[in-house]
PDB file of C-alpha atoms and ligand atoms in Angstrom:
ATOM      1  CA  MET A   1      15.187  -7.437  13.253  1.00 82.00           C
ATOM      2  CA  ASN A   2      12.513  -5.571  11.280  1.00 87.00           C
ATOM      3  CA  LEU A   3       8.944  -4.940  12.358  1.00 89.00           C
ATOM      4  CA  GLN A   4       7.527  -7.894  10.443  1.00 89.00           C
ATOM      5  CA  GLN A   5      10.070 -10.302  11.941  1.00 88.00           C
ATOM      6  CA  LYS A   6       9.223  -8.977  15.408  1.00 90.00           C
ATOM      7  CA  ARG A   7       5.525  -9.564  14.782  1.00 88.00           C
ATOM      8  CA  VAL A   8       6.220 -13.125  13.592  1.00 87.00           C
ATOM      9  CA  ARG A   9       8.308 -13.866  16.673  1.00 89.00           C
ATOM     10  CA  ASN A  10       5.652 -12.428  18.953  1.00 89.00           C
ATOM     11  CA  ASN A  11       2.932 -14.547  17.299  1.00 89.00           C
ATOM     12  CA  SER A  12       2.826 -17.830  19.208  1.00 89.00           C
ATOM     13  CA  ASN A  13       1.014 -19.509  16.263  1.00 93.00           C
ATOM     14  CA  LEU A  14       3.964 -19.000  13.905  1.00 96.00           C
ATOM     15  CA  LYS A  15       7.276 -20.845  13.943  1.00 96.00           C
ATOM     16  CA  PRO A  16       9.859 -19.428  11.487  1.00 96.00           C
ATOM     17  CA  TYR A  17      11.010 -22.278   9.239  1.00 97.00           C
ATOM     18  CA  ILE A  18      12.714 -21.012   6.044  1.00 98.00           C
ATOM     19  CA  SER A  19      14.349 -17.580   6.147  1.00 97.00           C
ATOM     20  CA  LYS A  20      14.061 -14.913   3.478  1.00 97.00           C
ATOM     21  CA  ALA A  21      17.773 -15.331   2.682  1.00 98.00           C
ATOM     22  CA  ARG A  22      17.477 -19.090   2.138  1.00 98.00           C
ATOM     23  CA  ILE A  23      14.420 -18.596  -0.097  1.00 98.00           C
ATOM     24  CA  GLN A  24      16.216 -15.956  -2.185  1.00 98.00           C
ATOM     25  CA  GLU A  25      19.251 -18.169  -2.612  1.00 98.00           C
ATOM     26  CA  ARG A  26      17.123 -21.114  -3.726  1.00 98.00           C
ATOM     27  CA  VAL A  27      15.074 -18.971  -6.154  1.00 98.00           C
ATOM     28  CA  LYS A  28      18.334 -17.836  -7.779  1.00 98.00           C
ATOM     29  CA  HIS A  29      19.535 -21.436  -7.982  1.00 98.00           C
ATOM     30  CA  ILE A  30      16.316 -22.535  -9.745  1.00 98.00           C
ATOM     31  CA  ALA A  31      16.513 -19.551 -12.114  1.00 98.00           C
ATOM     32  CA  ARG A  32      20.103 -20.428 -13.070  1.00 98.00           C
ATOM     33  CA  LYS A  33      18.997 -23.949 -14.033  1.00 98.00           C
ATOM     34  CA  ILE A  34      16.062 -22.644 -16.070  1.00 98.00           C
ATOM     35  CA  ASN A  35      18.323 -20.111 -17.821  1.00 98.00           C
ATOM     36  CA  LYS A  36      20.553 -22.976 -18.893  1.00 98.00           C
ATOM     37  CA  ASP A  37      17.791 -25.414 -19.870  1.00 98.00           C
ATOM     38  CA  TYR A  38      15.755 -22.869 -21.865  1.00 98.00           C
ATOM     39  CA  GLU A  39      18.534 -20.940 -23.589  1.00 97.00           C
ATOM     40  CA  GLY A  40      17.237 -19.653 -26.937  1.00 96.00           C
ATOM     41  CA  LYS A  41      13.624 -20.551 -26.092  1.00 97.00           C
ATOM     42  CA  VAL A  42      10.729 -18.394 -24.917  1.00 97.00           C
ATOM     43  CA  PRO A  43       8.886 -20.448 -22.283  1.00 98.00           C
ATOM     44  CA  ILE A  44       5.477 -19.502 -20.939  1.00 98.00           C
ATOM     45  CA  PHE A  45       5.421 -19.455 -17.131  1.00 98.00           C
ATOM     46  CA  ILE A  46       2.065 -20.364 -15.675  1.00 98.00           C
ATOM     47  CA  GLY A  47       1.605 -19.301 -12.077  1.00 98.00           C
ATOM     48  CA  VAL A  48      -0.989 -21.082  -9.978  1.00 97.00           C
ATOM     49  CA  LEU A  49      -2.966 -18.483  -8.049  1.00 96.00           C
ATOM     50  CA  ASN A  50      -3.029 -17.325  -5.404  1.00 93.00           C
ATOM     51  CA  GLY A  51      -0.199 -19.061  -3.595  1.00 95.00           C
ATOM     52  CA  SER A  52       2.542 -18.733  -6.232  1.00 97.00           C
ATOM     53  CA  PHE A  53       2.220 -14.994  -6.883  1.00 97.00           C
ATOM     54  CA  ILE A  54       5.287 -13.961  -4.882  1.00 98.00           C
ATOM     55  CA  PHE A  55       7.439 -16.914  -5.898  1.00 98.00           C
ATOM     56  CA  ILE A  56       6.765 -16.477  -9.633  1.00 98.00           C
ATOM     57  CA  SER A  57       7.442 -12.746  -9.475  1.00 98.00           C
ATOM     58  CA  ASP A  58      10.804 -13.312  -7.758  1.00 98.00           C
ATOM     59  CA  LEU A  59      11.660 -16.197 -10.083  1.00 98.00           C
ATOM     60  CA  VAL A  60      10.974 -14.487 -13.414  1.00 98.00           C
ATOM     61  CA  ARG A  61      13.008 -11.453 -12.353  1.00 97.00           C
ATOM     62  CA  GLU A  62      16.062 -13.724 -12.024  1.00 97.00           C
ATOM     63  CA  LEU A  63      15.670 -15.064 -15.578  1.00 97.00           C
ATOM     64  CA  LYS A  64      17.814 -14.146 -18.551  1.00 95.00           C
ATOM     65  CA  VAL A  65      15.651 -15.986 -21.099  1.00 95.00           C
ATOM     66  CA  ASP A  66      12.664 -14.183 -22.627  1.00 96.00           C
ATOM     67  CA  THR A  67       9.410 -15.303 -21.036  1.00 96.00           C
ATOM     68  CA  GLU A  68       5.685 -14.913 -21.200  1.00 97.00           C
ATOM     69  CA  ILE A  69       3.510 -15.199 -18.100  1.00 97.00           C
ATOM     70  CA  ASP A  70      -0.038 -16.342 -17.495  1.00 97.00           C
ATOM     71  CA  PHE A  71      -2.025 -17.533 -14.490  1.00 97.00           C
ATOM     72  CA  LEU A  72      -4.422 -20.305 -13.548  1.00 96.00           C
ATOM     73  CA  LYS A  73      -6.568 -20.294 -10.463  1.00 95.00           C
ATOM     74  CA  LEU A  74      -7.703 -23.441  -8.734  1.00 92.00           C
ATOM     75  CA  SER A  75      -9.660 -24.031  -5.609  1.00 82.00           C
ATOM     76  CA  SER A  76      -9.487 -27.044  -3.368  1.00 68.00           C
ATOM     77  CA  TYR A  77      -8.898 -25.770   0.160  1.00 62.00           C
ATOM     78  CA  GLY A  78     -11.385 -22.984   0.808  1.00 63.00           C
ATOM     79  CA  ASP A  79     -10.529 -21.670   4.249  1.00 68.00           C
ATOM     80  CA  SER A  80      -9.642 -25.062   5.621  1.00 71.00           C
ATOM     81  CA  LYS A  81      -6.233 -26.583   6.310  1.00 71.00           C
ATOM     82  CA  ILE A  82      -7.255 -29.889   4.761  1.00 72.00           C
ATOM     83  CA  SER A  83      -7.811 -30.414   1.038  1.00 70.00           C
ATOM     84  CA  SER A  84     -11.405 -31.059   0.017  1.00 70.00           C
ATOM     85  CA  GLY A  85     -10.098 -33.713  -2.371  1.00 77.00           C
ATOM     86  CA  GLU A  86     -11.822 -31.964  -5.258  1.00 83.00           C
ATOM     87  CA  VAL A  87     -10.114 -29.494  -7.593  1.00 88.00           C
ATOM     88  CA  ARG A  88     -12.096 -26.762  -9.349  1.00 89.00           C
ATOM     89  CA  LEU A  89     -10.854 -24.422 -12.060  1.00 92.00           C
ATOM     90  CA  LEU A  90     -11.661 -20.841 -11.028  1.00 91.00           C
ATOM     91  CA  LYS A  91      -9.658 -19.062 -13.738  1.00 90.00           C
ATOM     92  CA  ASP A  92      -8.553 -20.626 -17.020  1.00 89.00           C
ATOM     93  CA  LEU A  93      -5.536 -19.657 -19.116  1.00 89.00           C
ATOM     94  CA  ASN A  94      -5.628 -16.817 -21.646  1.00 86.00           C
ATOM     95  CA  CYS A  95      -2.566 -17.847 -23.636  1.00 85.00           C
ATOM     96  CA  THR A  96      -2.240 -20.363 -26.463  1.00 92.00           C
ATOM     97  CA  ILE A  97      -0.368 -23.415 -25.229  1.00 95.00           C
ATOM     98  CA  GLU A  98      -0.098 -25.467 -28.410  1.00 97.00           C
ATOM     99  CA  GLY A  99       3.504 -25.927 -29.545  1.00 97.00           C
ATOM    100  CA  ARG A 100       4.922 -23.831 -26.675  1.00 98.00           C
ATOM    101  CA  ASP A 101       7.343 -24.647 -23.855  1.00 98.00           C
ATOM    102  CA  ILE A 102       5.334 -24.467 -20.646  1.00 98.00           C
ATOM    103  CA  ILE A 103       6.655 -24.143 -17.089  1.00 98.00           C
ATOM    104  CA  VAL A 104       4.048 -24.364 -14.321  1.00 98.00           C
ATOM    105  CA  VAL A 105       4.953 -22.592 -11.081  1.00 98.00           C
ATOM    106  CA  GLU A 106       3.372 -23.941  -7.882  1.00 98.00           C
ATOM    107  CA  ASP A 107       3.859 -22.790  -4.312  1.00 97.00           C
ATOM    108  CA  ILE A 108       3.556 -26.200  -2.678  1.00 97.00           C
ATOM    109  CA  ILE A 109       2.680 -29.769  -3.580  1.00 95.00           C
ATOM    110  CA  ASP A 110       0.791 -31.547  -0.836  1.00 92.00           C
ATOM    111  CA  SER A 111      -1.432 -34.444  -1.994  1.00 89.00           C
ATOM    112  CA  GLY A 112      -0.412 -33.829  -5.611  1.00 91.00           C
ATOM    113  CA  LEU A 113      -4.050 -33.558  -6.685  1.00 91.00           C
ATOM    114  CA  SER A 114      -3.819 -29.969  -7.952  1.00 93.00           C
ATOM    115  CA  ILE A 115      -0.654 -30.504  -9.973  1.00 94.00           C
ATOM    116  CA  LYS A 116      -2.103 -33.650 -11.583  1.00 94.00           C
ATOM    117  CA  TYR A 117      -5.204 -31.690 -12.578  1.00 94.00           C
ATOM    118  CA  ILE A 118      -3.067 -28.899 -14.058  1.00 96.00           C
ATOM    119  CA  ARG A 119      -0.895 -31.372 -15.946  1.00 97.00           C
ATOM    120  CA  ASP A 120      -3.911 -33.037 -17.592  1.00 95.00           C
ATOM    121  CA  LEU A 121      -5.395 -29.644 -18.443  1.00 95.00           C
ATOM    122  CA  ILE A 122      -2.205 -28.372 -20.091  1.00 97.00           C
ATOM    123  CA  LEU A 123      -1.363 -31.608 -21.897  1.00 97.00           C
ATOM    124  CA  SER A 124      -4.830 -31.543 -23.491  1.00 96.00           C
ATOM    125  CA  HIS A 125      -3.702 -28.326 -25.266  1.00 96.00           C
ATOM    126  CA  LYS A 126      -0.633 -30.046 -26.803  1.00 97.00           C
ATOM    127  CA  PRO A 127       2.371 -28.026 -25.585  1.00 98.00           C
ATOM    128  CA  ALA A 128       5.837 -28.633 -27.090  1.00 98.00           C
ATOM    129  CA  SER A 129       7.093 -29.361 -23.564  1.00 98.00           C
ATOM    130  CA  LEU A 130       5.844 -29.168 -19.989  1.00 98.00           C
ATOM    131  CA  GLU A 131       7.856 -28.910 -16.754  1.00 98.00           C
ATOM    132  CA  PHE A 132       7.010 -27.985 -13.172  1.00 98.00           C
ATOM    133  CA  VAL A 133       8.554 -25.752 -10.546  1.00 98.00           C
ATOM    134  CA  ALA A 134       7.432 -26.181  -6.953  1.00 98.00           C
ATOM    135  CA  LEU A 135       8.897 -24.138  -4.138  1.00 98.00           C
ATOM    136  CA  LEU A 136       7.790 -26.539  -1.405  1.00 98.00           C
ATOM    137  CA  LEU A 137       7.176 -30.264  -1.336  1.00 96.00           C
ATOM    138  CA  LYS A 138       5.188 -32.158   1.247  1.00 93.00           C
ATOM    139  CA  LYS A 139       4.639 -35.883   1.475  1.00 81.00           C
ATOM    140  CA  GLY A 140       2.493 -36.325  -1.682  1.00 72.00           C
ATOM    141  CA  LEU A 141       5.406 -36.273  -4.098  1.00 76.00           C
ATOM    142  CA  SER A 142       5.508 -40.062  -4.022  1.00 79.00           C
ATOM    143  CA  ASN A 143       1.926 -40.160  -5.419  1.00 80.00           C
ATOM    144  CA  LEU A 144       3.078 -38.523  -8.656  1.00 89.00           C
ATOM    145  CA  ASP A 145       3.946 -40.527 -11.737  1.00 90.00           C
ATOM    146  CA  PHE A 146       5.792 -37.609 -13.363  1.00 95.00           C
ATOM    147  CA  GLU A 147       8.822 -35.543 -12.397  1.00 95.00           C
ATOM    148  CA  ILE A 148       8.861 -32.115 -10.759  1.00 96.00           C
ATOM    149  CA  LYS A 149      12.010 -30.845 -12.418  1.00 97.00           C
ATOM    150  CA  TYR A 150      12.709 -27.725 -10.331  1.00 98.00           C
ATOM    151  CA  THR A 151      12.146 -27.821  -6.586  1.00 97.00           C
ATOM    152  CA  GLY A 152      12.827 -25.623  -3.603  1.00 98.00           C
ATOM    153  CA  PHE A 153      12.520 -27.222  -0.171  1.00 97.00           C
ATOM    154  CA  ARG A 154      11.021 -30.289   1.461  1.00 96.00           C
ATOM    155  CA  VAL A 155       8.696 -29.384   4.331  1.00 96.00           C
ATOM    156  CA  PRO A 156       7.224 -31.608   7.048  1.00 95.00           C
ATOM    157  CA  ASP A 157       3.574 -32.627   6.908  1.00 93.00           C
ATOM    158  CA  LYS A 158       2.529 -29.439   8.722  1.00 95.00           C
ATOM    159  CA  PHE A 159       0.648 -26.396   7.503  1.00 96.00           C
ATOM    160  CA  VAL A 160       3.023 -23.676   6.316  1.00 97.00           C
ATOM    161  CA  VAL A 161       2.357 -20.003   5.577  1.00 97.00           C
ATOM    162  CA  GLY A 162       4.188 -16.950   4.234  1.00 98.00           C
ATOM    163  CA  TYR A 163       5.922 -16.014   0.952  1.00 98.00           C
ATOM    164  CA  GLY A 164       2.553 -16.251  -0.829  1.00 98.00           C
ATOM    165  CA  LEU A 165       1.076 -19.142   1.139  1.00 97.00           C
ATOM    166  CA  ASP A 166      -1.949 -18.429   3.263  1.00 95.00           C
ATOM    167  CA  TYR A 167      -4.133 -19.751   5.967  1.00 94.00           C
ATOM    168  CA  ALA A 168      -7.680 -18.420   5.356  1.00 91.00           C
ATOM    169  CA  GLN A 169      -6.100 -15.704   3.134  1.00 91.00           C
ATOM    170  CA  LYS A 170      -3.812 -14.504   5.932  1.00 94.00           C
ATOM    171  CA  TYR A 171      -0.003 -14.471   6.184  1.00 96.00           C
ATOM    172  CA  ARG A 172       0.708 -14.330   2.417  1.00 97.00           C
ATOM    173  CA  ASN A 173       2.810 -11.200   2.876  1.00 96.00           C
ATOM    174  CA  LEU A 174       5.344 -12.724   5.294  1.00 97.00           C
ATOM    175  CA  LYS A 175       8.859 -12.628   3.859  1.00 97.00           C
ATOM    176  CA  GLU A 176       9.803 -15.939   5.453  1.00 97.00           C
ATOM    177  CA  ILE A 177       8.047 -19.304   5.489  1.00 98.00           C
ATOM    178  CA  CYS A 178       6.609 -20.301   8.857  1.00 97.00           C
ATOM    179  CA  ILE A 179       4.953 -23.383  10.281  1.00 97.00           C
ATOM    180  CA  LEU A 180       1.450 -22.628  11.552  1.00 96.00           C
ATOM    181  CA  LYS A 181       1.053 -24.227  14.953  1.00 94.00           C
ATOM    182  CA  ASN A 182      -2.158 -25.865  16.219  1.00 79.00           C
TER     183      ASN A 182
HETATM  184  P1  IMP B   1      -2.510 -30.514  -3.251  1.00 66.49           P
HETATM  185  O1  IMP B   1      -3.528 -30.518  -4.353  1.00 66.49           O
HETATM  186  O2  IMP B   1      -2.958 -31.312  -2.062  1.00 66.49           O
HETATM  187  O3  IMP B   1      -1.121 -30.911  -3.714  1.00 66.49           O
HETATM  188  O4  IMP B   1      -2.469 -29.064  -2.681  1.00 66.49           O
HETATM  189  C1  IMP B   1      -1.875 -28.074  -3.371  1.00 66.49           C
HETATM  190  C2  IMP B   1      -2.373 -26.699  -2.995  1.00 66.49           C
HETATM  191  O5  IMP B   1      -2.921 -26.617  -1.677  1.00 66.49           O
HETATM  192  C3  IMP B   1      -1.200 -25.786  -3.015  1.00 66.49           C
HETATM  193  O6  IMP B   1      -1.040 -25.209  -4.284  1.00 66.49           O
HETATM  194  C4  IMP B   1      -1.540 -24.761  -1.954  1.00 66.49           C
HETATM  195  O7  IMP B   1      -2.232 -23.690  -2.534  1.00 66.49           O
HETATM  196  C5  IMP B   1      -2.420 -25.486  -0.983  1.00 66.49           C
HETATM  197  N1  IMP B   1      -1.629 -25.958   0.194  1.00 66.49           N
HETATM  198  C6  IMP B   1      -1.205 -27.199   0.445  1.00 66.49           C
HETATM  199  N2  IMP B   1      -0.518 -27.271   1.593  1.00 66.49           N
HETATM  200  C7  IMP B   1      -0.473 -26.006   2.075  1.00 66.49           C
HETATM  201  C8  IMP B   1       0.123 -25.409   3.243  1.00 66.49           C
HETATM  202  O8  IMP B   1       0.784 -26.037   4.088  1.00 66.49           O
HETATM  203  N3  IMP B   1      -0.048 -24.067   3.374  1.00 66.49           N
HETATM  204  C9  IMP B   1      -0.755 -23.321   2.483  1.00 66.49           C
HETATM  205  N4  IMP B   1      -1.330 -23.827   1.384  1.00 66.49           N
HETATM  206  C10 IMP B   1      -1.195 -25.164   1.174  1.00 66.49           C
HETATM  207 MG1   MG B   2      -1.462 -23.366  -4.816  1.00 66.49          MG
END
């Protein structure tokens, strides 16, 4: 057990939920599908900051297809565990979307509000195609009237941290995904 794992196990607020090995295996699985589906194309990956920064960097390094990368930043949570119900755009895209194959990379879909906002934003720029990758899915998937083509894991309706996901900006650097207790 390394030092970080020891610290997680000694932190009574954290319950390890998805191991580093399981995450890595799933990231490779998603990348294999994307490699197949986008053969001969050059998709633009759009990471949703801050939560997806580790996931997108692991994912694109498993790809064989040529890619471009850009980022969007949204805010809806602040430092709270509950969504404010309002999405704000904090950083817009720099790339040209029109006529391109777009793949949005999200850390987690909870209420589905953020991903709906992103979908409307991107569709307004007329991409050739648009698909979504989400590492984690909470309950809100049923609220969506479009498909999330590439998915990682279902998680219970609890707050999770690690592998990019934070609570009040903390815990993003954990290699595993943990449930935050209390
Ligand atoms: P939604 O708009 O309710 O689907 O929330 C999506 C965003 O809220 C995600 O992209 C995350 O950044 C954040 N979020 C939702 N649930 C969690 C969680 O359990 N841990 C950390 N961040 C979360
Ligand atoms: Mg996010």
